[in-house]
Amino acid sequence: MNWTAVASIYRFEMARFFRTLMQSFLSPVLSTSLYFVVFGAAIGSRIDQVEGIAYGAFIVPGLIMLSVMTQSISNASFGIYFPKFIGTVYELLSAPVSFLEIVLGYVGAAATKALFIGLVILGTASLFVDLSIAHPGAMVLFLLLTCLSFALLGFIIGIWAKNFEQLQLVPLLIVTPLVFLGGSFYSISMLPPIWQKITLFNPVVYLISGFRWSFFGTSDVPVVTSLLAIGGFTCLCLAVIWWIFKTGWRIRS
Amino acid sequence: MSAILSIRDLRKSYEGGFEALKGASLDIEEGEILALLGPNGAGKTTLISTVCGITTPTSGSVTVGGHDISQDFRAARRLIGLVPQEINLEPFETVWNSVRFSRGLFGKPRNDALLEEILKKLSLWDKRKSQIKELSGGMKRRVLIAKALSHEPRILFLDEPTAGVDVELRKDMWEVVRELKADGVTIILTTHYIEEAEAIADRVGVITKGQILLVEDKATLMAQMGQKQLEVQLSAPITAIPEALSSYGLELSADGAALIYTYDTRAERTGITSLLNEVASAGLVLADVVTRQSSLEDIFVGLVAGEQS
Ligand SMILES: Nc1ncnc2c1ncn2[C@@H]1O[C@H](COP(=O)(O)OP(=O)(O)OP(=O)(O)O)[C@@H](O)[C@H]1O
Ligand SMILES: [Mg+2]
C-alpha cells in the first residue's frame, strides 16, 4: 500500500474544504435553524409527539441523515469529477497508486467533510431541542457507515458524469426524493397501510430508521435489517468501483 | 549501454476505432536525451500517455527499467515523471501545495529542501504561495515541470515543454534539461521546434501516422546537415567530366549543364577556389554558381513528405 499517496490525496481534498471552511460551517447551521423554525415551531405546534418523542427532537436524526447523505454524494462526486474536468486526473493515472488508494483518499476526504457537517447539525439541533442519545456507539456507527457508503456512491457518480448537469442529476432526481420520502420528518407508521408497504422499497428508510433508533430506542424496521441494508449497499458500491477501475471505464481511454 | 525504456510493437486504437499507434518500437538508452519530432496528430502524445499509464495499449509491450508497465505498474511508474502537453493544474491550489501533492502521490517522504531547490531552479520560489490561477502561462508550464521533478524521476517525459514559452525562458529550460541529464536523468521530449532538438538532443526520432520512421544520432544527422553542395552551372552542356577535375568527386547533372560539388563546411579547406580555377583552365565557361545546405528541417520534411506520398 502506498499510504503516503492516500494521505496526500486526502490532504489535498481537505484543503479544498478548509479554503471554504466558513461556508461549510455556516450553511448547515443556517439551514438546520430554518428547519427548526418551520418544522419544529409551525408543524410541531400541531403535531405534539411522534411515538412518544417530542416532534422537534424526532426530526433531528432525519435532518442529520438528509445533510450527511447529500453532502457525502456531492463532495465525493465533485472531488473526482473536477480532476477529470480540468485534466489533472492525468497525474492520478500516471502515479504508482492502485484504485484502492485513490478511492480511500477521495472517499475518505468526502466522508470526513460530511461527518463534520453532520456533527455541526447535531450541535445546532441540541441548541433548539432536548436531545438524549440512547445508543451513542450505534449512532456513531450508523453515521460513519452512511458517510462512507454515500461517498462511495458519489465517487461512482463523479466518474460516470460527463458534464456538470449529470453531476447534479442523480442527487436531485433520486437521492433527495428518497430521503424526503424515507421518513426523515415522519414515522412510517403515520402513513396509510399501502404506502407503508411501498415505502419499504426505499433503502433510505432503513438508514433513517436505524439512526433514529440509536437516538430514541424506537424504530420503524428492525435495527439488524437496517445494518444489513447499509452494509449491503456499501458492498455494492465497492463492487461497482472495483469494476470501474478494472476496466478503466470513463477514466482511462 | 542498456535500454532503460523499451517499447515493442506498440499499438493503440482509440474507442472510435482510430489507430493512433501502428506498431511503434523504440529503445531509449539510460541518460540520453531523445527528441521526438512529428507533425500534429502523429501520435507523440499517445505514445507518451501509453508509456505513463494514462491510456491502455491495444497490444504490444513496454518495460521501464525492466518493469512491465501493466504487470509491475508501481515499480515502472515510480521511475517516470511526466510533463503533459496541456496545462492541467488545480487553479485554486497554491504552487507549493501542488508540488508537495505530486511528491506524496508518488509515495516519496516529505522533503521541503528538495522542493525549494526545484522551485528556485525554475524561478518559481517567489510564487510558491500564489494560487495557480494567478500565474502566467509560462509559469504554469514550469509548475508542471516542478511537479514532475518533485518525485525525483529517473526518466522524464516532456511533451512540448516550450510551446508558448518565450525565447529567454526556452533557453533556461534547456539549461534545466542539461542539468538533469548531468544528474543521469533520461529525457524524452517532443517538440515542433527543430532548433530545440538540435540544441539539446543526443538522438532524434521522427514519428508520423503512428509509426516511428527513424531514430538517429543527432551527430550523424548533423554530419548530413554539415554537407553543402555547390552547383556550377555551365553556359554549354558537356557529356563527361574533364579528367583534370577527377579529384573533386564531382557529379554531372542529368542535362549535363551543371557540375555538383559536395563539400564539408567544417573542413579546413573547402577546395572551392581551386575547383573554380581548374574549371576555368579546363576551358569551361561558368553561367552561374549556386550553393545549397540541408538542415534537420529539410531531412525531417523530406522524410514526412516521402512517407505521405
Ligand atoms: N482520446 C482520443 N480519442 C480518439 N482519438 C484520439 C484521442 N487522442 C488522440 N486521438 C487521435 O490520435 C492521433 C494522435 O494524437 P496525438 O495527440 O498522439 O498526436 P500528437 O503527435 O501528440 O500531436 P500534436 O503535435 O498535435 O500534439 C490524432 O489523430 C488524434 O486525433
Ligand atoms: Mg501531442
PDB file of N, CA and C in Angstrom, chain A residues 1-6 8-13 15-16 19 82-83 86-99 101-102 106 247 250-253, chain B residues 12 14-15 52-56 73-75 77-78 80 82 84 87-94 97-98 100-109 131 144 147:
ATOM      1  N   MET A   1       0.834  -1.217   0.000  1.00  0.00           N
ATOM      2  CA  MET A   1       0.000   0.000   0.000  1.00  0.00           C
ATOM      3  C   MET A   1       0.863   1.258   0.000  1.00  0.00           C
ATOM      4  N   ASN A   2       0.467   2.213  -0.832  1.00  0.00           N
ATOM      5  CA  ASN A   2       1.156   3.494  -0.892  1.00  0.00           C
ATOM      6  C   ASN A   2       0.386   4.468   0.020  1.00  0.00           C
ATOM      7  N   TRP A   3       0.639   4.358   1.338  1.00  0.00           N
ATOM      8  CA  TRP A   3      -0.118   5.182   2.294  1.00  0.00           C
ATOM      9  C   TRP A   3       0.184   6.657   2.144  1.00  0.00           C
ATOM     10  N   THR A   4       1.431   6.950   1.732  1.00  0.00           N
ATOM     11  CA  THR A   4       1.789   8.358   1.527  1.00  0.00           C
ATOM     12  C   THR A   4       0.878   8.982   0.480  1.00  0.00           C
ATOM     13  N   ALA A   5       0.583   8.201  -0.561  1.00  0.00           N
ATOM     14  CA  ALA A   5      -0.290   8.714  -1.621  1.00  0.00           C
ATOM     15  C   ALA A   5      -1.705   8.932  -1.091  1.00  0.00           C
ATOM     16  N   VAL A   6      -2.203   7.969  -0.307  1.00  0.00           N
ATOM     17  CA  VAL A   6      -3.544   8.106   0.262  1.00  0.00           C
ATOM     18  C   VAL A   6      -3.612   9.389   1.088  1.00  0.00           C
ATOM     19  N   SER A   8      -1.723  12.006   0.858  1.00  0.00           N
ATOM     20  CA  SER A   8      -1.581  13.187   0.002  1.00  0.00           C
ATOM     21  C   SER A   8      -2.907  13.565  -0.644  1.00  0.00           C
ATOM     22  N   ILE A   9      -3.606  12.570  -1.169  1.00  0.00           N
ATOM     23  CA  ILE A   9      -4.897  12.839  -1.804  1.00  0.00           C
ATOM     24  C   ILE A   9      -5.862  13.391  -0.759  1.00  0.00           C
ATOM     25  N   TYR A  10      -5.860  12.732   0.395  1.00  0.00           N
ATOM     26  CA  TYR A  10      -6.760  13.149   1.472  1.00  0.00           C
ATOM     27  C   TYR A  10      -6.499  14.600   1.869  1.00  0.00           C
ATOM     28  N   ARG A  11      -5.235  14.912   2.048  1.00  0.00           N
ATOM     29  CA  ARG A  11      -4.875  16.260   2.485  1.00  0.00           C
ATOM     30  C   ARG A  11      -5.233  17.297   1.420  1.00  0.00           C
ATOM     31  N   PHE A  12      -4.969  16.954   0.168  1.00  0.00           N
ATOM     32  CA  PHE A  12      -5.252  17.859  -0.951  1.00  0.00           C
ATOM     33  C   PHE A  12      -6.753  18.147  -1.043  1.00  0.00           C
ATOM     34  N   GLU A  13      -7.547  17.112  -0.840  1.00  0.00           N
ATOM     35  CA  GLU A  13      -9.002  17.277  -0.893  1.00  0.00           C
ATOM     36  C   GLU A  13      -9.519  18.066   0.302  1.00  0.00           C
ATOM     37  N   ALA A  15      -7.939  20.306   1.839  1.00  0.00           N
ATOM     38  CA  ALA A  15      -7.528  21.703   1.663  1.00  0.00           C
ATOM     39  C   ALA A  15      -8.630  22.489   0.961  1.00  0.00           C
ATOM     40  N   ARG A  16      -9.291  21.834  -0.005  1.00  0.00           N
ATOM     41  CA  ARG A  16     -10.403  22.472  -0.711  1.00  0.00           C
ATOM     42  C   ARG A  16     -11.511  22.848   0.286  1.00  0.00           C
ATOM     43  N   ARG A  19     -10.446  25.774   2.578  1.00  0.00           N
ATOM     44  CA  ARG A  19     -10.471  27.078   1.901  1.00  0.00           C
ATOM     45  C   ARG A  19     -11.830  27.745   2.060  1.00  0.00           C
ATOM     46  N   PHE A  82     -14.000  16.828 -10.766  1.00  0.00           N
ATOM     47  CA  PHE A  82     -13.228  18.042 -11.030  1.00  0.00           C
ATOM     48  C   PHE A  82     -11.872  17.738 -11.698  1.00  0.00           C
ATOM     49  N   PRO A  83     -11.066  16.813 -11.181  1.00  0.00           N
ATOM     50  CA  PRO A  83      -9.817  16.459 -11.872  1.00  0.00           C
ATOM     51  C   PRO A  83     -10.049  15.957 -13.301  1.00  0.00           C
ATOM     52  N   ILE A  86     -10.875  19.287 -15.319  1.00  0.00           N
ATOM     53  CA  ILE A  86      -9.768  20.196 -15.615  1.00  0.00           C
ATOM     54  C   ILE A  86      -8.525  19.460 -16.113  1.00  0.00           C
ATOM     55  N   GLY A  87      -8.564  18.141 -16.143  1.00  0.00           N
ATOM     56  CA  GLY A  87      -7.459  17.379 -16.745  1.00  0.00           C
ATOM     57  C   GLY A  87      -6.383  16.927 -15.783  1.00  0.00           C
ATOM     58  N   THR A  88      -6.473  17.320 -14.508  1.00  0.00           N
ATOM     59  CA  THR A  88      -5.410  16.923 -13.582  1.00  0.00           C
ATOM     60  C   THR A  88      -5.451  15.426 -13.254  1.00  0.00           C
ATOM     61  N   VAL A  89      -6.470  14.744 -13.754  1.00  0.00           N
ATOM     62  CA  VAL A  89      -6.573  13.305 -13.498  1.00  0.00           C
ATOM     63  C   VAL A  89      -5.371  12.561 -14.107  1.00  0.00           C
ATOM     64  N   TYR A  90      -4.690  13.202 -15.080  1.00  0.00           N
ATOM     65  CA  TYR A  90      -3.517  12.543 -15.684  1.00  0.00           C
ATOM     66  C   TYR A  90      -2.521  12.120 -14.620  1.00  0.00           C
ATOM     67  N   GLU A  91      -2.429  12.954 -13.570  1.00  0.00           N
ATOM     68  CA  GLU A  91      -1.426  12.688 -12.543  1.00  0.00           C
ATOM     69  C   GLU A  91      -1.789  11.447 -11.721  1.00  0.00           C
ATOM     70  N   LEU A  92      -3.080  11.299 -11.434  1.00  0.00           N
ATOM     71  CA  LEU A  92      -3.532  10.115 -10.694  1.00  0.00           C
ATOM     72  C   LEU A  92      -3.276   8.860 -11.511  1.00  0.00           C
ATOM     73  N   LEU A  93      -3.556   8.974 -12.821  1.00  0.00           N
ATOM     74  CA  LEU A  93      -3.442   7.794 -13.679  1.00  0.00           C
ATOM     75  C   LEU A  93      -1.996   7.392 -13.917  1.00  0.00           C
ATOM     76  N   SER A  94      -1.079   8.355 -13.840  1.00  0.00           N
ATOM     77  CA  SER A  94       0.316   8.025 -14.126  1.00  0.00           C
ATOM     78  C   SER A  94       1.127   7.813 -12.848  1.00  0.00           C
ATOM     79  N   ALA A  95       0.458   7.902 -11.695  1.00  0.00           N
ATOM     80  CA  ALA A  95       1.174   7.724 -10.428  1.00  0.00           C
ATOM     81  C   ALA A  95       1.154   6.247 -10.018  1.00  0.00           C
ATOM     82  N   PRO A  96       2.139   5.848  -9.207  1.00  0.00           N
ATOM     83  CA  PRO A  96       2.166   4.452  -8.739  1.00  0.00           C
ATOM     84  C   PRO A  96       1.144   4.209  -7.638  1.00  0.00           C
ATOM     85  N   VAL A  97      -0.121   4.400  -7.954  1.00  0.00           N
ATOM     86  CA  VAL A  97      -1.189   4.174  -6.976  1.00  0.00           C
ATOM     87  C   VAL A  97      -2.217   3.208  -7.540  1.00  0.00           C
ATOM     88  N   SER A  98      -2.829   2.414  -6.656  1.00  0.00           N
ATOM     89  CA  SER A  98      -3.861   1.486  -7.082  1.00  0.00           C
ATOM     90  C   SER A  98      -5.228   2.137  -6.902  1.00  0.00           C
ATOM     91  N   PHE A  99      -6.262   1.489  -7.433  1.00  0.00           N
ATOM     92  CA  PHE A  99      -7.606   2.077  -7.327  1.00  0.00           C
ATOM     93  C   PHE A  99      -8.013   2.222  -5.876  1.00  0.00           C
ATOM     94  N   GLU A 101      -6.205   2.919  -3.323  1.00  0.00           N
ATOM     95  CA  GLU A 101      -5.593   4.093  -2.708  1.00  0.00           C
ATOM     96  C   GLU A 101      -6.297   5.374  -3.155  1.00  0.00           C
ATOM     97  N   ILE A 102      -6.652   5.424  -4.441  1.00  0.00           N
ATOM     98  CA  ILE A 102      -7.363   6.606  -4.951  1.00  0.00           C
ATOM     99  C   ILE A 102      -8.719   6.733  -4.246  1.00  0.00           C
ATOM    100  N   TYR A 106     -10.024   9.899  -1.839  1.00  0.00           N
ATOM    101  CA  TYR A 106     -11.157  10.757  -2.199  1.00  0.00           C
ATOM    102  C   TYR A 106     -12.381  10.505  -1.329  1.00  0.00           C
ATOM    103  N   THR A 247     -11.770  -1.985 -15.465  1.00  0.00           N
ATOM    104  CA  THR A 247     -11.999  -1.764 -16.891  1.00  0.00           C
ATOM    105  C   THR A 247     -11.551  -0.382 -17.355  1.00  0.00           C
ATOM    106  N   ARG A 250     -14.611   5.126 -18.319  1.00  0.00           N
ATOM    107  CA  ARG A 250     -14.737   6.596 -18.254  1.00  0.00           C
ATOM    108  C   ARG A 250     -13.575   7.308 -17.577  1.00  0.00           C
ATOM    109  N   ILE A 251     -12.458   6.618 -17.351  1.00  0.00           N
ATOM    110  CA  ILE A 251     -11.309   7.374 -16.860  1.00  0.00           C
ATOM    111  C   ILE A 251     -10.077   7.144 -17.729  1.00  0.00           C
ATOM    112  N   ARG A 252      -9.869   5.898 -18.163  1.00  0.00           N
ATOM    113  CA  ARG A 252      -8.696   5.623 -18.991  1.00  0.00           C
ATOM    114  C   ARG A 252      -9.163   5.371 -20.409  1.00  0.00           C
ATOM    115  N   SER A 253      -8.636   6.124 -21.378  1.00  0.00           N
ATOM    116  CA  SER A 253      -9.087   5.905 -22.760  1.00  0.00           C
ATOM    117  C   SER A 253      -8.340   4.734 -23.379  1.00  0.00           C
TER     118      SER A 253
ATOM    119  N   LYS B  12      -2.164   1.245 -30.581  1.00  0.00           N
ATOM    120  CA  LYS B  12      -3.244   1.843 -29.799  1.00  0.00           C
ATOM    121  C   LYS B  12      -4.383   2.265 -30.722  1.00  0.00           C
ATOM    122  N   TYR B  14      -8.066   3.985 -30.568  1.00  0.00           N
ATOM    123  CA  TYR B  14      -8.998   4.687 -29.687  1.00  0.00           C
ATOM    124  C   TYR B  14     -10.404   4.130 -29.873  1.00  0.00           C
ATOM    125  N   GLU B  15     -11.311   4.546 -28.989  1.00  0.00           N
ATOM    126  CA  GLU B  15     -12.654   3.992 -28.965  1.00  0.00           C
ATOM    127  C   GLU B  15     -13.354   4.018 -30.325  1.00  0.00           C
ATOM    128  N   CYS B  52       3.093   6.056 -19.849  1.00  0.00           N
ATOM    129  CA  CYS B  52       2.867   6.565 -18.488  1.00  0.00           C
ATOM    130  C   CYS B  52       1.636   5.969 -17.808  1.00  0.00           C
ATOM    131  N   GLY B  53       0.807   5.219 -18.552  1.00  0.00           N
ATOM    132  CA  GLY B  53      -0.344   4.581 -17.912  1.00  0.00           C
ATOM    133  C   GLY B  53      -1.632   5.374 -18.011  1.00  0.00           C
ATOM    134  N   ILE B  54      -1.644   6.442 -18.810  1.00  0.00           N
ATOM    135  CA  ILE B  54      -2.857   7.252 -18.928  1.00  0.00           C
ATOM    136  C   ILE B  54      -3.822   6.628 -19.939  1.00  0.00           C
ATOM    137  N   THR B  55      -3.265   6.021 -20.982  1.00  0.00           N
ATOM    138  CA  THR B  55      -4.109   5.238 -21.892  1.00  0.00           C
ATOM    139  C   THR B  55      -3.605   3.798 -21.883  1.00  0.00           C
ATOM    140  N   THR B  56      -4.527   2.872 -22.158  1.00  0.00           N
ATOM    141  CA  THR B  56      -4.129   1.470 -22.165  1.00  0.00           C
ATOM    142  C   THR B  56      -3.820   1.042 -23.599  1.00  0.00           C
ATOM    143  N   PHE B  73       3.186  -2.207 -12.529  1.00  0.00           N
ATOM    144  CA  PHE B  73       2.985  -0.778 -12.803  1.00  0.00           C
ATOM    145  C   PHE B  73       3.578   0.143 -11.740  1.00  0.00           C
ATOM    146  N   ARG B  74       3.573  -0.318 -10.504  1.00  0.00           N
ATOM    147  CA  ARG B  74       4.099   0.563  -9.453  1.00  0.00           C
ATOM    148  C   ARG B  74       5.579   0.843  -9.658  1.00  0.00           C
ATOM    149  N   ALA B  75       6.354  -0.222  -9.841  1.00  0.00           N
ATOM    150  CA  ALA B  75       7.800  -0.058  -9.999  1.00  0.00           C
ATOM    151  C   ALA B  75       8.101   0.749 -11.258  1.00  0.00           C
ATOM    152  N   ARG B  77       6.091   2.993 -12.868  1.00  0.00           N
ATOM    153  CA  ARG B  77       5.664   4.402 -12.809  1.00  0.00           C
ATOM    154  C   ARG B  77       6.495   5.230 -11.832  1.00  0.00           C
ATOM    155  N   ARG B  78       7.016   4.558 -10.802  1.00  0.00           N
ATOM    156  CA  ARG B  78       7.837   5.296  -9.841  1.00  0.00           C
ATOM    157  C   ARG B  78       9.035   5.948 -10.518  1.00  0.00           C
ATOM    158  N   ILE B  80       9.069   7.287 -13.501  1.00  0.00           N
ATOM    159  CA  ILE B  80       8.706   8.216 -14.572  1.00  0.00           C
ATOM    160  C   ILE B  80       8.133   9.527 -14.062  1.00  0.00           C
ATOM    161  N   LEU B  82       6.218  13.001 -15.684  1.00  0.00           N
ATOM    162  CA  LEU B  82       5.555  13.415 -16.926  1.00  0.00           C
ATOM    163  C   LEU B  82       5.169  14.884 -16.876  1.00  0.00           C
ATOM    164  N   PRO B  84       2.870  17.046 -19.043  1.00  0.00           N
ATOM    165  CA  PRO B  84       1.939  16.867 -20.151  1.00  0.00           C
ATOM    166  C   PRO B  84       1.908  18.082 -21.081  1.00  0.00           C
ATOM    167  N   ILE B  87      -1.858  22.261 -20.210  1.00  0.00           N
ATOM    168  CA  ILE B  87      -1.630  22.783 -18.866  1.00  0.00           C
ATOM    169  C   ILE B  87      -2.803  22.378 -17.984  1.00  0.00           C
ATOM    170  N   ASN B  88      -2.602  21.286 -17.246  1.00  0.00           N
ATOM    171  CA  ASN B  88      -3.650  20.759 -16.371  1.00  0.00           C
ATOM    172  C   ASN B  88      -3.253  20.976 -14.926  1.00  0.00           C
ATOM    173  N   LEU B  89      -3.846  21.966 -14.299  1.00  0.00           N
ATOM    174  CA  LEU B  89      -3.489  22.249 -12.906  1.00  0.00           C
ATOM    175  C   LEU B  89      -4.721  22.663 -12.136  1.00  0.00           C
ATOM    176  N   GLU B  90      -4.724  22.342 -10.845  1.00  0.00           N
ATOM    177  CA  GLU B  90      -5.821  22.746  -9.963  1.00  0.00           C
ATOM    178  C   GLU B  90      -5.692  24.260  -9.724  1.00  0.00           C
ATOM    179  N   PRO B  91      -6.626  25.058 -10.254  1.00  0.00           N
ATOM    180  CA  PRO B  91      -6.445  26.519 -10.271  1.00  0.00           C
ATOM    181  C   PRO B  91      -6.414  27.184  -8.898  1.00  0.00           C
ATOM    182  N   PHE B  92      -7.103  26.585  -7.919  1.00  0.00           N
ATOM    183  CA  PHE B  92      -7.241  27.279  -6.633  1.00  0.00           C
ATOM    184  C   PHE B  92      -6.173  26.895  -5.624  1.00  0.00           C
ATOM    185  N   GLU B  93      -5.350  25.922  -5.986  1.00  0.00           N
ATOM    186  CA  GLU B  93      -4.328  25.466  -5.054  1.00  0.00           C
ATOM    187  C   GLU B  93      -3.071  26.313  -5.232  1.00  0.00           C
ATOM    188  N   THR B  94      -2.243  26.352  -4.183  1.00  0.00           N
ATOM    189  CA  THR B  94      -1.000  27.116  -4.301  1.00  0.00           C
ATOM    190  C   THR B  94       0.065  26.273  -4.998  1.00  0.00           C
ATOM    191  N   ASN B  97       1.658  23.718  -2.507  1.00  0.00           N
ATOM    192  CA  ASN B  97       0.848  22.535  -2.186  1.00  0.00           C
ATOM    193  C   ASN B  97       0.722  21.593  -3.375  1.00  0.00           C
ATOM    194  N   SER B  98       0.645  22.152  -4.585  1.00  0.00           N
ATOM    195  CA  SER B  98       0.531  21.309  -5.771  1.00  0.00           C
ATOM    196  C   SER B  98       1.769  20.439  -5.936  1.00  0.00           C
ATOM    197  N   ARG B 100       3.939  19.673  -3.604  1.00  0.00           N
ATOM    198  CA  ARG B 100       4.033  18.738  -2.479  1.00  0.00           C
ATOM    199  C   ARG B 100       3.105  17.543  -2.686  1.00  0.00           C
ATOM    200  N   PHE B 101       1.930  17.825  -3.224  1.00  0.00           N
ATOM    201  CA  PHE B 101       0.959  16.758  -3.525  1.00  0.00           C
ATOM    202  C   PHE B 101       1.565  15.735  -4.487  1.00  0.00           C
ATOM    203  N   SER B 102       2.208  16.226  -5.538  1.00  0.00           N
ATOM    204  CA  SER B 102       2.790  15.314  -6.525  1.00  0.00           C
ATOM    205  C   SER B 102       3.813  14.386  -5.893  1.00  0.00           C
ATOM    206  N   ARG B 103       4.647  14.956  -5.048  1.00  0.00           N
ATOM    207  CA  ARG B 103       5.671  14.130  -4.408  1.00  0.00           C
ATOM    208  C   ARG B 103       5.031  13.031  -3.557  1.00  0.00           C
ATOM    209  N   GLY B 104       4.018  13.421  -2.786  1.00  0.00           N
ATOM    210  CA  GLY B 104       3.337  12.451  -1.931  1.00  0.00           C
ATOM    211  C   GLY B 104       2.636  11.372  -2.735  1.00  0.00           C
ATOM    212  N   LEU B 105       2.032  11.780  -3.843  1.00  0.00           N
ATOM    213  CA  LEU B 105       1.290  10.838  -4.680  1.00  0.00           C
ATOM    214  C   LEU B 105       2.201   9.714  -5.181  1.00  0.00           C
ATOM    215  N   PHE B 106       3.470  10.045  -5.381  1.00  0.00           N
ATOM    216  CA  PHE B 106       4.417   9.035  -5.842  1.00  0.00           C
ATOM    217  C   PHE B 106       5.056   8.283  -4.685  1.00  0.00           C
ATOM    218  N   GLY B 107       4.518   8.514  -3.485  1.00  0.00           N
ATOM    219  CA  GLY B 107       4.949   7.725  -2.335  1.00  0.00           C
ATOM    220  C   GLY B 107       6.255   8.166  -1.719  1.00  0.00           C
ATOM    221  N   LYS B 108       6.731   9.362  -2.096  1.00  0.00           N
ATOM    222  CA  LYS B 108       8.010   9.822  -1.540  1.00  0.00           C
ATOM    223  C   LYS B 108       7.774  10.586  -0.250  1.00  0.00           C
ATOM    224  N   PRO B 109       8.654  10.390   0.756  1.00  0.00           N
ATOM    225  CA  PRO B 109       8.501  11.137   2.008  1.00  0.00           C
ATOM    226  C   PRO B 109       8.726  12.630   1.789  1.00  0.00           C
ATOM    227  N   GLN B 131      -1.769  31.279  -5.793  1.00  0.00           N
ATOM    228  CA  GLN B 131      -2.655  30.275  -6.375  1.00  0.00           C
ATOM    229  C   GLN B 131      -2.282  30.124  -7.846  1.00  0.00           C
ATOM    230  N   LEU B 144       4.208  22.658 -13.907  1.00  0.00           N
ATOM    231  CA  LEU B 144       4.064  21.270 -14.364  1.00  0.00           C
ATOM    232  C   LEU B 144       5.407  20.553 -14.307  1.00  0.00           C
ATOM    233  N   LYS B 147       6.303  19.845 -10.705  1.00  0.00           N
ATOM    234  CA  LYS B 147       5.539  18.699 -10.192  1.00  0.00           C
ATOM    235  C   LYS B 147       6.172  17.382 -10.650  1.00  0.00           C
TER     236      LYS B 147
END
